[in-house]
Amino acid sequence: MTTVIPTNWPLVGMIPGTLLNIYRLHDHITEGLTESGGTGMLKGPCFASMDMLFTADPANVHHILSKNFSNYPKGDKYSKIFAIFGDGILNSDGKLWEINRKVIVSVFKHAGFQNLLETIIWNEVESKLLPILDLVCEHSTEVNLQDIFQRFTFDTICTLLFDNNPKSLSIDFPNIPSLKALTDAKEAILLRHVMPQCVWKLLRLLRVGKERKLSDAWKTLDAYIYKCLAQNQNDDNDIHYNGHQEGKFTFFTTLMREFEDQVDTSWDRPRFLRDTLLSLMSAGKDTASIALSWFFYVLAKNPSVEDKILEEIHTHLAVKVGERWNAEALNRMAYLHGALCESLRLFPPVPFNHKSPLQLDILPSGHKVDKTPKSLSLCIPWEE
């Protein structure tokens, strides 16, 4: 019987087989988990401390993310792999993670946040997304729908965070350095997961391959973010000086206020803001665009579901074509909600969750996990 689980070679472990499938990593891991009963070990090189236990077992996931959460931080290995995100919420643990969470949640709960987000999304949809899709359909042009959605969500999140629209979504699909930088950074980070630390650090030192692209991407993103921060700070000072726009919600001003309330004055404010905004920028671009891409992929394969969603829209959204409706109306769209949830279950935008146990533990499946430097990855397998 043919196995999809990589051969555990002397010295190098299972890394060669994993690298051969790096272009289809999600499917490869899903196949391996299916064959191993939902939980299996990936053995790394004997010299690199890269052994990783993968699990998609619901009981294990609940144990790690809820019941015994305190024993499973992201860990030092994670922070090194994702070093570009600094001390942002995507990369922090413990008290620092709690501070990040409090600051971000406070901003998201602000009364003006939802209104601003809704306005920005509507403007992007009406002025750019729909006209481009109409033009594509009119000329029967083949396009990369994920690229369109990535540009849509990138422009949306940058406008929300920085009040700066990069205008990446246009019919000529322009090359936007900060957008490309995020893509280059993610590709290098993915490779770091299956490459010994000493190897990717050497490549970084030599400025070779994906590590060179990651280094360049880091500089590009820093330049963009700090430029936007400086502009927002100037605008904020002008508002206070001139006394205009009092009470108007802006993400930057609210984030600054929450930052001052949650941390002491010894913190590096520009660095904290940079790390927080980059984390939100990355999450806002990728998760939503991936979810949209897979959702429309699933709809294309299930026309009866599409018909039911359209029927529900016409039933509950009593608006004329071209008129806006508010987000609260979505609460009545039970079938659409169910279809989105099913799409997320089949194709989760964030299918991996990397954890490093602090103490030895035994999972509900009976598998034993050692404390760091061993690590563990929760996986939500993709389904076709």
XYZ file of C-alpha atoms in Angstrom:
384
model
C 0.000 0.000 0.000
C 1.385 3.416 -0.998
C 1.863 5.873 1.852
C 1.832 9.670 1.650
C 3.729 10.046 4.908
C 7.333 11.080 4.068
C 10.155 8.610 4.666
C 12.075 9.254 7.878
C 15.636 9.332 6.517
C 18.750 9.138 8.706
C 20.087 12.572 9.706
C 17.607 14.620 7.630
C 14.354 13.077 8.854
C 11.186 13.709 6.805
C 12.233 17.093 5.477
C 13.144 15.931 1.909
C 9.657 14.506 1.322
C 8.059 17.592 2.806
C 10.080 19.938 0.601
C 9.036 17.963 -2.475
C 5.426 18.773 -1.588
C 5.953 22.362 -0.480
C 3.949 23.629 -3.481
C 0.905 21.677 -2.194
C 1.650 21.711 1.506
C -1.940 21.992 2.742
C -3.125 19.004 0.731
C -0.007 17.024 1.632
C -0.521 17.538 5.369
C -4.235 16.757 5.068
C -3.413 13.465 3.319
C -0.848 12.591 5.974
C -3.270 13.336 8.813
C -5.976 11.254 7.155
C -3.603 8.319 6.855
C -2.336 8.680 10.448
C -5.788 8.924 12.024
C -5.772 12.663 12.688
C -2.487 12.996 14.601
C 1.039 12.310 13.390
C 4.676 13.241 13.907
C 6.865 15.055 11.405
C 10.489 14.187 12.153
C 13.035 16.866 11.347
C 16.819 16.604 11.012
C 18.411 15.108 14.117
C 20.567 18.234 14.577
C 17.851 20.861 14.188
C 15.165 20.315 16.895
C 12.441 20.409 14.248
C 10.253 17.495 15.357
C 6.619 18.571 15.170
C 3.400 16.821 16.108
C 0.490 17.629 13.794
C -3.071 17.087 14.972
C -6.544 17.735 13.619
C -8.249 15.744 16.369
C -11.084 17.934 17.798
C -10.443 16.714 21.349
C -6.749 17.595 21.047
C -7.564 21.010 19.600
C -9.961 21.762 22.471
C -7.389 20.573 25.019
C -4.641 22.804 23.593
C -6.638 25.935 22.809
C -8.995 25.875 25.788
C -8.638 23.317 28.563
C -4.853 23.572 28.951
C -4.272 26.831 27.068
C -1.680 28.212 29.503
C 0.711 25.359 28.680
C 0.721 26.106 24.965
C 2.163 29.512 24.027
C 3.495 30.207 20.550
C 7.057 29.985 21.865
C 10.478 31.361 20.951
C 10.754 29.317 17.763
C 7.552 30.877 16.454
C 8.675 34.410 17.284
C 11.923 33.867 15.366
C 10.142 32.505 12.301
C 7.657 35.403 12.343
C 10.193 38.010 13.497
C 8.987 40.543 10.926
C 5.814 41.038 13.019
C 7.821 42.087 16.076
C 5.731 42.183 19.253
C 2.362 42.428 17.490
C -0.577 40.246 18.449
C 0.312 37.641 15.807
C 3.688 37.070 17.410
C 3.280 37.701 21.139
C 2.604 35.537 24.197
C 1.549 35.992 27.812
C 1.200 39.501 29.202
C 2.248 41.130 25.943
C -0.446 39.218 24.061
C -3.028 40.295 26.629
C -2.060 43.958 26.210
C -2.236 43.670 22.423
C -5.625 42.024 22.658
C -7.034 44.641 25.054
C -5.877 47.509 22.849
C -7.206 46.003 19.620
C -10.516 44.810 21.099
C -11.119 48.254 22.606
C -10.651 49.872 19.202
C -12.904 47.314 17.494
C -15.639 47.929 20.073
C -15.599 51.676 19.527
C -18.934 52.964 18.272
C -17.373 54.554 15.206
C -15.352 51.529 14.097
C -18.173 49.551 12.490
C -19.525 52.627 10.683
C -16.105 53.507 9.288
C -15.408 49.927 8.204
C -18.784 49.627 6.511
C -18.314 52.933 4.681
C -14.834 51.996 3.439
C -15.969 48.573 2.225
C -18.966 50.012 0.396
C -16.798 52.643 -1.293
C -14.312 50.005 -2.439
C -17.060 47.693 -3.679
C -18.955 50.369 -5.592
C -16.053 52.347 -7.036
C -13.603 49.544 -7.818
C -14.552 45.920 -7.195
C -17.884 45.775 -9.032
C -16.772 47.904 -12.028
C -13.715 45.693 -12.520
C -15.743 42.478 -12.261
C -18.323 43.900 -14.680
C -15.578 44.757 -17.164
C -14.031 41.304 -16.809
C -17.402 39.662 -17.495
C -18.142 41.972 -20.413
C -14.903 41.015 -22.165
C -14.897 37.383 -20.988
C -11.407 37.934 -19.573
C -9.733 35.249 -17.509
C -8.502 36.676 -14.205
C -7.063 35.459 -10.924
C -10.002 36.023 -8.582
C -7.824 35.624 -5.486
C -5.548 38.400 -6.745
C -8.579 40.660 -7.156
C -9.828 39.889 -3.658
C -6.361 40.371 -2.174
C -6.120 43.800 -3.763
C -9.635 44.625 -2.572
C -8.933 43.636 1.046
C -5.476 45.249 0.980
C -6.875 48.610 -0.114
C -9.672 48.265 2.441
C -7.443 47.463 5.415
C -4.875 50.163 4.550
C -7.620 52.771 4.219
C -9.042 51.691 7.570
C -5.734 51.581 9.456
C -3.833 54.474 7.884
C -6.450 56.507 5.991
C -4.221 55.756 3.001
C -5.570 53.902 -0.029
C -2.755 52.233 -2.034
C -5.156 51.893 -5.027
C -3.898 48.434 -5.892
C -7.321 47.408 -7.193
C -7.629 48.876 -10.672
C -8.078 47.367 -14.093
C -4.354 47.554 -14.906
C -3.481 45.681 -11.670
C -0.514 47.930 -10.756
C 2.555 46.697 -8.908
C 2.262 48.053 -5.354
C 5.532 47.531 -3.404
C 3.901 47.088 0.014
C 1.406 44.548 -1.350
C 4.165 42.523 -3.014
C 6.259 42.789 0.150
C 3.561 41.077 2.212
C 3.384 38.223 -0.299
C 7.177 37.811 -0.385
C 7.338 37.805 3.418
C 4.680 35.093 3.747
C 6.448 32.839 1.239
C 9.740 33.081 3.126
C 8.012 32.469 6.458
C 6.397 29.305 5.071
C 9.792 27.939 4.046
C 11.222 28.662 7.502
C 8.802 26.094 8.939
C 10.407 23.235 6.988
C 14.003 24.461 6.979
C 16.535 24.141 9.830
C 17.042 27.463 11.592
C 20.781 27.401 10.939
C 20.095 27.103 7.197
C 17.633 29.969 6.838
C 19.767 32.167 9.087
C 22.739 31.500 6.805
C 20.621 32.337 3.755
C 19.530 35.540 5.494
C 23.144 36.455 6.226
C 24.122 35.792 2.611
C 20.985 37.537 1.309
C 20.048 34.597 -0.879
C 16.690 33.362 -2.200
C 13.505 33.874 -0.173
C 15.459 35.279 2.768
C 16.725 38.133 0.618
C 13.148 38.823 -0.466
C 12.026 38.750 3.169
C 14.728 41.231 4.158
C 13.741 43.562 1.313
C 10.052 43.148 2.149
C 10.744 44.090 5.780
C 12.339 47.368 4.684
C 9.530 48.118 2.240
C 6.793 47.526 4.820
C 8.595 49.565 7.475
C 8.993 52.458 5.070
C 5.295 52.384 4.171
C 4.022 52.031 7.751
C 6.286 54.673 9.298
C 5.427 57.096 6.486
C 1.718 56.556 7.177
C 2.278 56.912 10.938
C 4.075 60.217 10.450
C 1.294 61.528 8.210
C -1.402 60.447 10.654
C 0.477 62.032 13.539
C 0.709 65.299 11.615
C -2.998 65.153 10.766
C -3.840 64.389 14.391
C -1.783 67.378 15.566
C -3.507 69.636 13.023
C -6.922 68.508 14.226
C -6.053 69.248 17.852
C -4.505 72.604 16.911
C -7.336 73.784 14.663
C -10.143 72.208 16.657
C -11.783 70.574 13.635
C -13.373 67.120 13.241
C -13.923 66.717 16.966
C -15.636 63.404 17.713
C -14.826 61.884 14.318
C -13.553 58.304 14.589
C -10.153 57.534 13.102
C -8.432 54.220 13.668
C -5.028 55.762 14.318
C -6.232 58.262 16.935
C -8.302 55.663 18.772
C -5.435 53.162 18.712
C -3.097 55.791 20.160
C -5.563 56.582 22.946
C -6.017 52.921 23.864
C -2.261 52.401 23.730
C -1.717 55.203 26.250
C -4.350 53.699 28.556
C -2.922 50.166 28.518
C 0.876 50.554 28.654
C 3.369 52.624 30.619
C 5.451 55.470 29.223
C 8.614 53.363 28.986
C 7.303 51.511 25.944
C 8.575 52.320 22.472
C 5.392 53.803 21.065
C 6.376 53.929 17.356
C 7.595 50.309 17.513
C 4.431 49.125 19.262
C 2.243 50.895 16.712
C 4.311 49.522 13.827
C 4.039 45.927 15.099
C 0.327 46.226 15.858
C -0.555 47.795 12.521
C 1.551 45.347 10.498
C -0.184 42.422 12.223
C -3.614 43.878 11.460
C -2.553 44.783 7.945
C -1.426 41.226 7.223
C -4.462 39.597 8.814
C -6.877 41.990 7.126
C -5.411 41.363 3.693
C -5.026 37.584 3.726
C -7.770 36.013 5.826
C -10.706 37.815 4.197
C -9.372 37.488 0.635
C -8.700 33.757 1.036
C -12.134 33.206 2.575
C -13.814 35.084 -0.295
C -11.839 33.188 -2.936
C -12.767 29.766 -1.581
C -16.382 30.831 -0.980
C -16.902 31.755 -4.618
C -15.018 28.640 -5.706
C -17.449 26.496 -3.706
C -20.419 28.465 -5.053
C -19.263 27.870 -8.618
C -19.332 24.118 -7.955
C -22.756 24.271 -6.282
C -25.156 26.403 -8.379
C -28.181 25.307 -6.306
C -26.576 26.911 -3.238
C -25.964 30.094 -5.209
C -29.650 30.176 -6.212
C -30.760 29.832 -2.573
C -28.416 32.621 -1.457
C -29.747 34.925 -4.188
C -33.292 34.080 -3.180
C -32.505 34.928 0.438
C -30.893 38.224 -0.594
C -33.964 39.253 -2.580
C -36.238 38.221 0.311
C -34.461 39.997 3.157
C -32.723 42.931 1.472
C -35.600 45.034 0.210
C -33.407 47.455 -1.721
C -33.149 48.371 -5.356
C -30.127 47.502 -7.450
C -27.319 49.910 -6.625
C -28.718 50.918 -3.243
C -26.729 50.314 -0.083
C -27.824 48.128 2.804
C -26.320 48.052 6.273
C -24.427 45.225 7.919
C -27.200 44.592 10.457
C -29.341 43.202 7.654
C -26.941 40.273 7.406
C -28.269 38.964 10.722
C -31.375 37.815 8.850
C -29.364 35.897 6.251
C -29.288 32.464 7.899
C -28.593 30.493 4.718
C -25.769 32.803 3.630
C -24.253 32.535 7.109
C -24.435 28.744 6.927
C -22.833 28.675 3.477
C -19.964 30.895 4.632
C -19.398 28.717 7.700
C -19.297 25.584 5.564
C -16.821 27.196 3.180
C -14.618 28.176 6.145
C -14.833 24.627 7.484
C -13.766 23.112 4.168
C -11.095 25.687 3.341
C -9.995 27.589 6.483
C -7.954 30.740 5.727
C -5.666 29.989 8.692
C -5.325 26.186 8.691
C -2.299 25.971 11.003
C -1.790 27.048 14.605
C 1.769 26.660 15.874
C 2.228 25.968 19.611
C 5.218 25.106 21.830
C 4.317 23.327 25.107
C 5.935 24.598 28.290
C 5.620 21.308 30.136
C 5.291 17.665 29.151
C 1.654 16.819 28.455
C -0.471 13.927 27.235
C -3.154 14.793 24.686
C -6.635 13.218 24.761
C -5.571 11.078 21.790
C -2.871 9.542 23.990
C 0.044 11.258 22.242
C 2.756 12.654 24.497
C 4.183 16.093 23.762
C 7.467 17.293 25.216
C 8.273 20.787 26.350
C 10.101 23.145 24.013
C 12.140 23.055 21.787
C 9.692 20.428 20.537
C 6.665 22.009 18.922
C 3.138 21.151 17.950
C 0.895 22.301 15.163
C -2.888 22.246 15.174
C -4.142 21.621 11.664
C -7.564 22.005 10.133
C -7.423 19.742 7.085
C -8.666 20.996 3.751
C -11.430 19.041 2.062
C -12.385 18.801 -1.578
